[in-house]
Coordinates of N, CA and C and ligand atoms in Angstrom, one line a residue:
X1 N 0.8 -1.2 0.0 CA 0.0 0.0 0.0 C 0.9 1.3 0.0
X2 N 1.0 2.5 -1.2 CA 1.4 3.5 -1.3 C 1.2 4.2 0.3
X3 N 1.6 5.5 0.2 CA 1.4 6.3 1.4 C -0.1 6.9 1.4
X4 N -0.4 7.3 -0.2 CA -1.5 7.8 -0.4 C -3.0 7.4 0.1
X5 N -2.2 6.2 -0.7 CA -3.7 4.8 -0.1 C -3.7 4.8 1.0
X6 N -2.8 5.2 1.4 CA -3.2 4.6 3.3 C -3.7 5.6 3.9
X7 N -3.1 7.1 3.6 CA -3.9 8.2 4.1 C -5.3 7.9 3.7
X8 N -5.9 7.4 2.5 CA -7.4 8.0 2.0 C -7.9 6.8 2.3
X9 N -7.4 6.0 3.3 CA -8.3 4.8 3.8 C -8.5 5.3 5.6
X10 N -7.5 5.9 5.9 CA -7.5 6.0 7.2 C -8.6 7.8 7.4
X11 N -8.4 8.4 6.2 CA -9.5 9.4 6.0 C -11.0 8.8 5.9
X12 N -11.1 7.8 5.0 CA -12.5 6.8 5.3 C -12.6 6.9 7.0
X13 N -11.8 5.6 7.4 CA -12.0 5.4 8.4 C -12.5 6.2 9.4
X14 N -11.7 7.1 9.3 CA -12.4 8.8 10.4 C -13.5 8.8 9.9
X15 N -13.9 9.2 8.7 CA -15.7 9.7 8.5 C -16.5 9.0 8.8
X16 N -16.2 7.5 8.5 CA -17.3 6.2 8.9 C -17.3 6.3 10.5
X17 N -16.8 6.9 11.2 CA -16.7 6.7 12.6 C -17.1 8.1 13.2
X18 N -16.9 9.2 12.5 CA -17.7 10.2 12.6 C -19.0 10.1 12.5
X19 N -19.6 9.6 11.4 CA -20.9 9.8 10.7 C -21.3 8.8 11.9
X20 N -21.0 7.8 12.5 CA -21.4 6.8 13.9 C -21.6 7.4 14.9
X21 N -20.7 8.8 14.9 CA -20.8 9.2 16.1 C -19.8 8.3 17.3
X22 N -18.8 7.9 16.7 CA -17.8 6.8 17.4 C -16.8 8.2 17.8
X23 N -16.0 7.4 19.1 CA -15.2 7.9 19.9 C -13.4 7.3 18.9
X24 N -12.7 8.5 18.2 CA -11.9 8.0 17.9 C -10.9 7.2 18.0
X25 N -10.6 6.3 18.4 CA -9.3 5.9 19.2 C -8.3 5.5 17.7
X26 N -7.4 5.2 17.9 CA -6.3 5.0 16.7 C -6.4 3.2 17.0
X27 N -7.1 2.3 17.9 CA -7.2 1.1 17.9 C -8.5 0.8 16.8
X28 N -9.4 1.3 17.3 CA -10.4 1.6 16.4 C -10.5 1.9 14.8
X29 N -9.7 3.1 14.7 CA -9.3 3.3 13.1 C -8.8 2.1 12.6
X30 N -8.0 1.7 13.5 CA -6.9 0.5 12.5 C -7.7 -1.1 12.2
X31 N -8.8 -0.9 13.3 CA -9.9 -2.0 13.1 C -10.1 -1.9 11.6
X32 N -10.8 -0.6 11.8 CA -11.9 -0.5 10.9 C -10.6 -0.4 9.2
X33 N -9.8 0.2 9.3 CA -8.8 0.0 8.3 C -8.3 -1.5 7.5
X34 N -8.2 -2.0 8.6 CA -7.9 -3.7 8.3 C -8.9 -4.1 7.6
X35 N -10.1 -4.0 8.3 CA -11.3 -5.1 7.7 C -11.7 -3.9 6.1
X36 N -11.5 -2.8 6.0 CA -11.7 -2.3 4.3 C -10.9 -2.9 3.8
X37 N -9.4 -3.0 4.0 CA -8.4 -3.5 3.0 C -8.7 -4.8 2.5
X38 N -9.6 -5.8 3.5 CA -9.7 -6.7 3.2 C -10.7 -7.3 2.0
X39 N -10.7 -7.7 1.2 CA -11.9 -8.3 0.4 C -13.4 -9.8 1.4
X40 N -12.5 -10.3 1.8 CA -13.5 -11.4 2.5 C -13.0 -10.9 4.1
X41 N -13.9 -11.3 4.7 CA -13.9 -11.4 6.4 C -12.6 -11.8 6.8
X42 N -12.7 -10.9 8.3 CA -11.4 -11.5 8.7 C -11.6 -11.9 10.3
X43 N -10.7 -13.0 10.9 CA -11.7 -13.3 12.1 C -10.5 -12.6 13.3
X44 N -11.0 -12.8 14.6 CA -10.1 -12.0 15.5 C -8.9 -12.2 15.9
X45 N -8.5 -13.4 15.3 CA -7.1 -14.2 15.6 C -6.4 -13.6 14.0
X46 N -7.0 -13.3 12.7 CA -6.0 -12.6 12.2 C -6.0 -11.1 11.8
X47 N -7.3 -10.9 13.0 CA -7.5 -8.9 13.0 C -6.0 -8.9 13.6
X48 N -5.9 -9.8 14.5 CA -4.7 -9.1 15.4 C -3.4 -9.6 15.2
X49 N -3.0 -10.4 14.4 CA -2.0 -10.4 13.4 C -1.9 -8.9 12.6
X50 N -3.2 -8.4 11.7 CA -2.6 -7.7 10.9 C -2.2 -6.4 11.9
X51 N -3.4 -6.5 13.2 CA -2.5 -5.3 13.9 C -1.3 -5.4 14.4
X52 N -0.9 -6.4 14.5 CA 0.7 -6.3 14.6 C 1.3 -5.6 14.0
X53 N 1.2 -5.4 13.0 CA 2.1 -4.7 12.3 C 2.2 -3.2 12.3
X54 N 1.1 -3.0 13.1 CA 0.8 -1.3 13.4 C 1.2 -0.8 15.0
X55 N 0.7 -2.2 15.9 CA 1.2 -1.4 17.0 C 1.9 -2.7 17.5
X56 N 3.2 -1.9 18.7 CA 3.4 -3.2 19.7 C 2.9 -4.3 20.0
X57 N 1.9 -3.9 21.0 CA 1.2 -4.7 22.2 C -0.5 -4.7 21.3
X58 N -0.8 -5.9 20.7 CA -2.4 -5.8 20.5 C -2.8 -6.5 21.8
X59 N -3.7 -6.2 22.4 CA -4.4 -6.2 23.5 C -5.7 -7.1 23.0
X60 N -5.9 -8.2 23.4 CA -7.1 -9.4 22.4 C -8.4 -8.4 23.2
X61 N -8.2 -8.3 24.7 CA -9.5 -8.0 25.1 C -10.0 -6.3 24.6
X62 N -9.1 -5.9 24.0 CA -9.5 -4.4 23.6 C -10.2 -4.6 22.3
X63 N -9.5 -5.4 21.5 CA -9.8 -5.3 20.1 C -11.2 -6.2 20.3
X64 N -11.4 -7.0 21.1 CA -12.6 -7.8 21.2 C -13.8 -6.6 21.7
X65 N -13.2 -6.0 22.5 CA -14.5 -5.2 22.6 C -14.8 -4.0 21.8
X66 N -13.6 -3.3 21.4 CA -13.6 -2.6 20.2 C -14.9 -2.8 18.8
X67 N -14.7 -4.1 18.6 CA -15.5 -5.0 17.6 C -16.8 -5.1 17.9
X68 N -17.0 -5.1 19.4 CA -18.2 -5.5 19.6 C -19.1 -3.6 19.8
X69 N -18.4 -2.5 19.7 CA -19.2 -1.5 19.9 C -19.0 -1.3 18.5
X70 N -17.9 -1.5 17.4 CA -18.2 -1.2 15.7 C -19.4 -2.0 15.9
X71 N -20.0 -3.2 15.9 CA -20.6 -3.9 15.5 C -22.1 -3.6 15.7
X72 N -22.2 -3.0 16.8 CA -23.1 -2.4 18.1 C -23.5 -1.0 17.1
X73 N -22.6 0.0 16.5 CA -23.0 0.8 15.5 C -23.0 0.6 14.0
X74 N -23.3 -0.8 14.1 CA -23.3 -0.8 12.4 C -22.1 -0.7 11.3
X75 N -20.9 -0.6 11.8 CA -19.9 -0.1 11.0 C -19.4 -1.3 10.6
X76 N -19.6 -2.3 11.6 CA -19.0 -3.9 11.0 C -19.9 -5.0 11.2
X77 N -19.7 -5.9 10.6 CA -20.8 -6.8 10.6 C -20.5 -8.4 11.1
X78 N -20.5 -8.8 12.1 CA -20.3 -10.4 11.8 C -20.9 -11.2 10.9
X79 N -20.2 -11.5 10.3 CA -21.2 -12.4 8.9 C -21.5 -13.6 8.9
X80 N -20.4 -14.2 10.0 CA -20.1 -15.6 10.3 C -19.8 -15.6 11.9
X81 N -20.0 -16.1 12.8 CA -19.3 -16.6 14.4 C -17.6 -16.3 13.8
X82 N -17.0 -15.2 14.7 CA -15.7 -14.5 14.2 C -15.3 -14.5 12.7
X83 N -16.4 -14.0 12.1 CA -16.0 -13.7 10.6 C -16.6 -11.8 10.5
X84 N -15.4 -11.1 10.7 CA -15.8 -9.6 10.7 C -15.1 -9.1 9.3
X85 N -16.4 -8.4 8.9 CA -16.7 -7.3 7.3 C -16.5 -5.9 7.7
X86 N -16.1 -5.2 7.3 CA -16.5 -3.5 7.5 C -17.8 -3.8 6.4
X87 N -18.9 -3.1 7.0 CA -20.3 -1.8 6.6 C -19.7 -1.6 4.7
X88 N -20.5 -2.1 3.8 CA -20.3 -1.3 2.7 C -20.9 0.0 2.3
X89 N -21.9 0.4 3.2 CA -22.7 1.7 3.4 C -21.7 3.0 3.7
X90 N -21.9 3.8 3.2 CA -21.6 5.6 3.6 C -22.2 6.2 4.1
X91 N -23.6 5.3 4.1 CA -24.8 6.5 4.6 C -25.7 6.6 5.7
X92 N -26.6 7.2 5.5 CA -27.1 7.5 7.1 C -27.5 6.5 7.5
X93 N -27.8 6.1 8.3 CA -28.6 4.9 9.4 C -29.6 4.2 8.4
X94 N -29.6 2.6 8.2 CA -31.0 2.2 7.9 C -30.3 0.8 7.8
X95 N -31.9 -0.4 8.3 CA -31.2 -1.4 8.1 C -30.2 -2.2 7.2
X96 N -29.7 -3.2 7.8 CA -29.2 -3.8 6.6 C -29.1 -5.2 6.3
X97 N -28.9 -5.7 5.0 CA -29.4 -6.7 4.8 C -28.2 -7.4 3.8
X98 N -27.5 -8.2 4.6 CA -26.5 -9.5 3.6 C -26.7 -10.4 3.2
X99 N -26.0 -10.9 2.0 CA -25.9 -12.7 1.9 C -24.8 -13.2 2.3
X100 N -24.5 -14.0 2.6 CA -23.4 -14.6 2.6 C -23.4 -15.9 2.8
X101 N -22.4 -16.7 1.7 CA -22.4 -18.2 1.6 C -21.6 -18.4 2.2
X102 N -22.2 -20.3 3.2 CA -21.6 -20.7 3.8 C -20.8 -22.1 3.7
X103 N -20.3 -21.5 2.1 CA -19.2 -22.6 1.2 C -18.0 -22.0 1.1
X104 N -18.0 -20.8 0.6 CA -16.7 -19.8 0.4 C -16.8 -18.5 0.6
X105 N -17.9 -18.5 1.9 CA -17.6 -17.1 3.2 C -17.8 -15.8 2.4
X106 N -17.8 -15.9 0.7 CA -18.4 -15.2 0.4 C -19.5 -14.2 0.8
X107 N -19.3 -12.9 0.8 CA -20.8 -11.9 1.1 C -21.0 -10.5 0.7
X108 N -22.0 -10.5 0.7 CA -22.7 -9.4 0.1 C -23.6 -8.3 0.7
X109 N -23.6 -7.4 0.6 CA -24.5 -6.5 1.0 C -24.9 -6.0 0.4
X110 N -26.5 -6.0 0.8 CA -27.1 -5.2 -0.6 C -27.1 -3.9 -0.3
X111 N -27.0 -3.2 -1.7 CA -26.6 -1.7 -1.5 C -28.0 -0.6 -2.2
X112 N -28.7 -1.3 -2.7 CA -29.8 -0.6 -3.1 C -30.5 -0.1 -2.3
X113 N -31.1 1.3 -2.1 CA -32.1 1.4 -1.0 C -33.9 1.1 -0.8
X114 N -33.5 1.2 -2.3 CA -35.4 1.4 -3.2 C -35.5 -0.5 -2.2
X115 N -34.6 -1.5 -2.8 CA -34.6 -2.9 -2.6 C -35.0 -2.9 -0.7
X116 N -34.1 -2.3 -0.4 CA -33.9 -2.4 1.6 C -35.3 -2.0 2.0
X117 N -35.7 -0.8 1.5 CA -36.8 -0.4 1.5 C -38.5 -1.0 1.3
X118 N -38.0 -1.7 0.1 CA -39.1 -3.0 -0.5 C -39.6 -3.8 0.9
X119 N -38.2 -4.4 0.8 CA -38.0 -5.7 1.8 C -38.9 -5.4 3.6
X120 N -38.3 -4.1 3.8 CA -38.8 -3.8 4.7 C -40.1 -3.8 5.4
X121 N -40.8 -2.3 4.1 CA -41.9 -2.3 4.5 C -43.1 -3.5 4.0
X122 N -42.3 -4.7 2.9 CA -42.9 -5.7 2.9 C -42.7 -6.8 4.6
X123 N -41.8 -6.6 5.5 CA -42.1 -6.6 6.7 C -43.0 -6.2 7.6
X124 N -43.5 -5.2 7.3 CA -44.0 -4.5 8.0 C -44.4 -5.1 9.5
X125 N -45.0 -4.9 10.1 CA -45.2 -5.7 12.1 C -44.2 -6.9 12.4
X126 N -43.9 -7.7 11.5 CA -42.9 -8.7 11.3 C -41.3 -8.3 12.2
X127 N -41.0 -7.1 11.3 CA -39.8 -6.7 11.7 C -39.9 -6.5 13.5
X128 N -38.6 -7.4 13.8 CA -38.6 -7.2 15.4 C -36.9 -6.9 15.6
X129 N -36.5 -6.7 15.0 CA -34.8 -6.4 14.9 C -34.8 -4.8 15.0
X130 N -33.6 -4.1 15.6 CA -33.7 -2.6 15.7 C -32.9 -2.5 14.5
X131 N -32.7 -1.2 14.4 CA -31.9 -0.5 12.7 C -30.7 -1.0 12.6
X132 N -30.1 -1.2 13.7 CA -28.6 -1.6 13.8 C -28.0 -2.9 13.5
X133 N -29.3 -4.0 13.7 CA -28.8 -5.1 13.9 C -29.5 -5.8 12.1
X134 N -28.3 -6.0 11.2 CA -28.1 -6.9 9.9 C -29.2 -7.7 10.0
X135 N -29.4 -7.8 8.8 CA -30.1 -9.0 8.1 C -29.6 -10.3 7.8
X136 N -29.5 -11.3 7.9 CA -28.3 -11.9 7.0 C -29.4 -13.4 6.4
X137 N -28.7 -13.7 5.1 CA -29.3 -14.6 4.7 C -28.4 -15.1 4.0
X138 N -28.5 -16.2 5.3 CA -27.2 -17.6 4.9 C -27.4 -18.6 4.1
X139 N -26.6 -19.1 3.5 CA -26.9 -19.9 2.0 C -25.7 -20.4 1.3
X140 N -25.7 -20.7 0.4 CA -24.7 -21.4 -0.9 C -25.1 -20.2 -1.9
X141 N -24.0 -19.6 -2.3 CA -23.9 -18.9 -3.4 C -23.9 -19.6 -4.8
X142 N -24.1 -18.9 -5.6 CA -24.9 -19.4 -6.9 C -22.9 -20.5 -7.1
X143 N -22.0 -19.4 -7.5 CA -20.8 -19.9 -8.0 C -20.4 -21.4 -7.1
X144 N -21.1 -21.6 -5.8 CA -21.0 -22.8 -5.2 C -21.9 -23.8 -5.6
X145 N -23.0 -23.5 -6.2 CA -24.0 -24.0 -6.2 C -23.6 -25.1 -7.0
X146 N -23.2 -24.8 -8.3 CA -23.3 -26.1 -9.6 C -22.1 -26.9 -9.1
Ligands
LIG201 ZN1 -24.0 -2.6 6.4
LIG202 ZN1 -26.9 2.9 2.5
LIG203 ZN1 -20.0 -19.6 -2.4

């Protein structure tokens, strides 16, 4: 990673944590830094590998709870029992709703809102989940399928 990239990822990271209303900490940034860089989930035995590389001392019980107040604001998602995504969202508050196959950990978030929106108010009284807490619909992805 250039110097650039790392500035305009760690500039993400501040706004997504702003726009939460999160308390900045530089353990926190680097959470939320790690799991963008990443393409698939990453679980807490190698969040704290990649934080090695950033600080001294990673601290398991910090980053553990760290995870659990991103997760608590939406910004990350467990997709899997210790499989953590950063949020593909920018935007204001609204539920959310993933796939993710449980062949090649594959996932997805849907990014449409007209769709989130469908889904929802085709919930309607149904819905018993608050805004914060994902949708997830676990399954075999098509590319696993055949
Ligand atoms: Zn999300
Ligand atoms: Zn959105
Ligand atoms: Zn798959």
């Amino acid at each position: 990673m250039t110097n650039q990239e790392r500035m305009k990822l760690v500039e993400k990271a501040e706004r997504l944590m702003d726009k939460h209303s999160m308390r900045k900490t530089p353990l926190k940034r680097e959470i939320v830094c790690a799991l963008m860089s990443e393409k698939g989930p990453l679980s807490q035995g190698e969040l704290i590998q990649t934080l090695g590389t950033v600080f001294e001392n990673v601290d398991r019980v910090s980053v553990y709870r760290n995870l659990n107040l991103l997760k608590a604001a939406g910004l990350v998602h467990e997709v899997d029992v210790n499989s953590y995504v950063c949020c593909s969202h920018e935007c204001e508050a609204h539920p959310h709703l993933l796939f993710f196959c449980l062949k090649c950990h594959r996932h997805q978030e849907v990014k449409d809102h007209q769709k989130i929106d469908t889904l929802m108010s085709a919930l309607g009284g149904f819905r018993f989940f608050g805004d914060n807490q994902p949708l997830f619909l676990r399954g075999i992805c098509t590319s696993c399928a055949v």
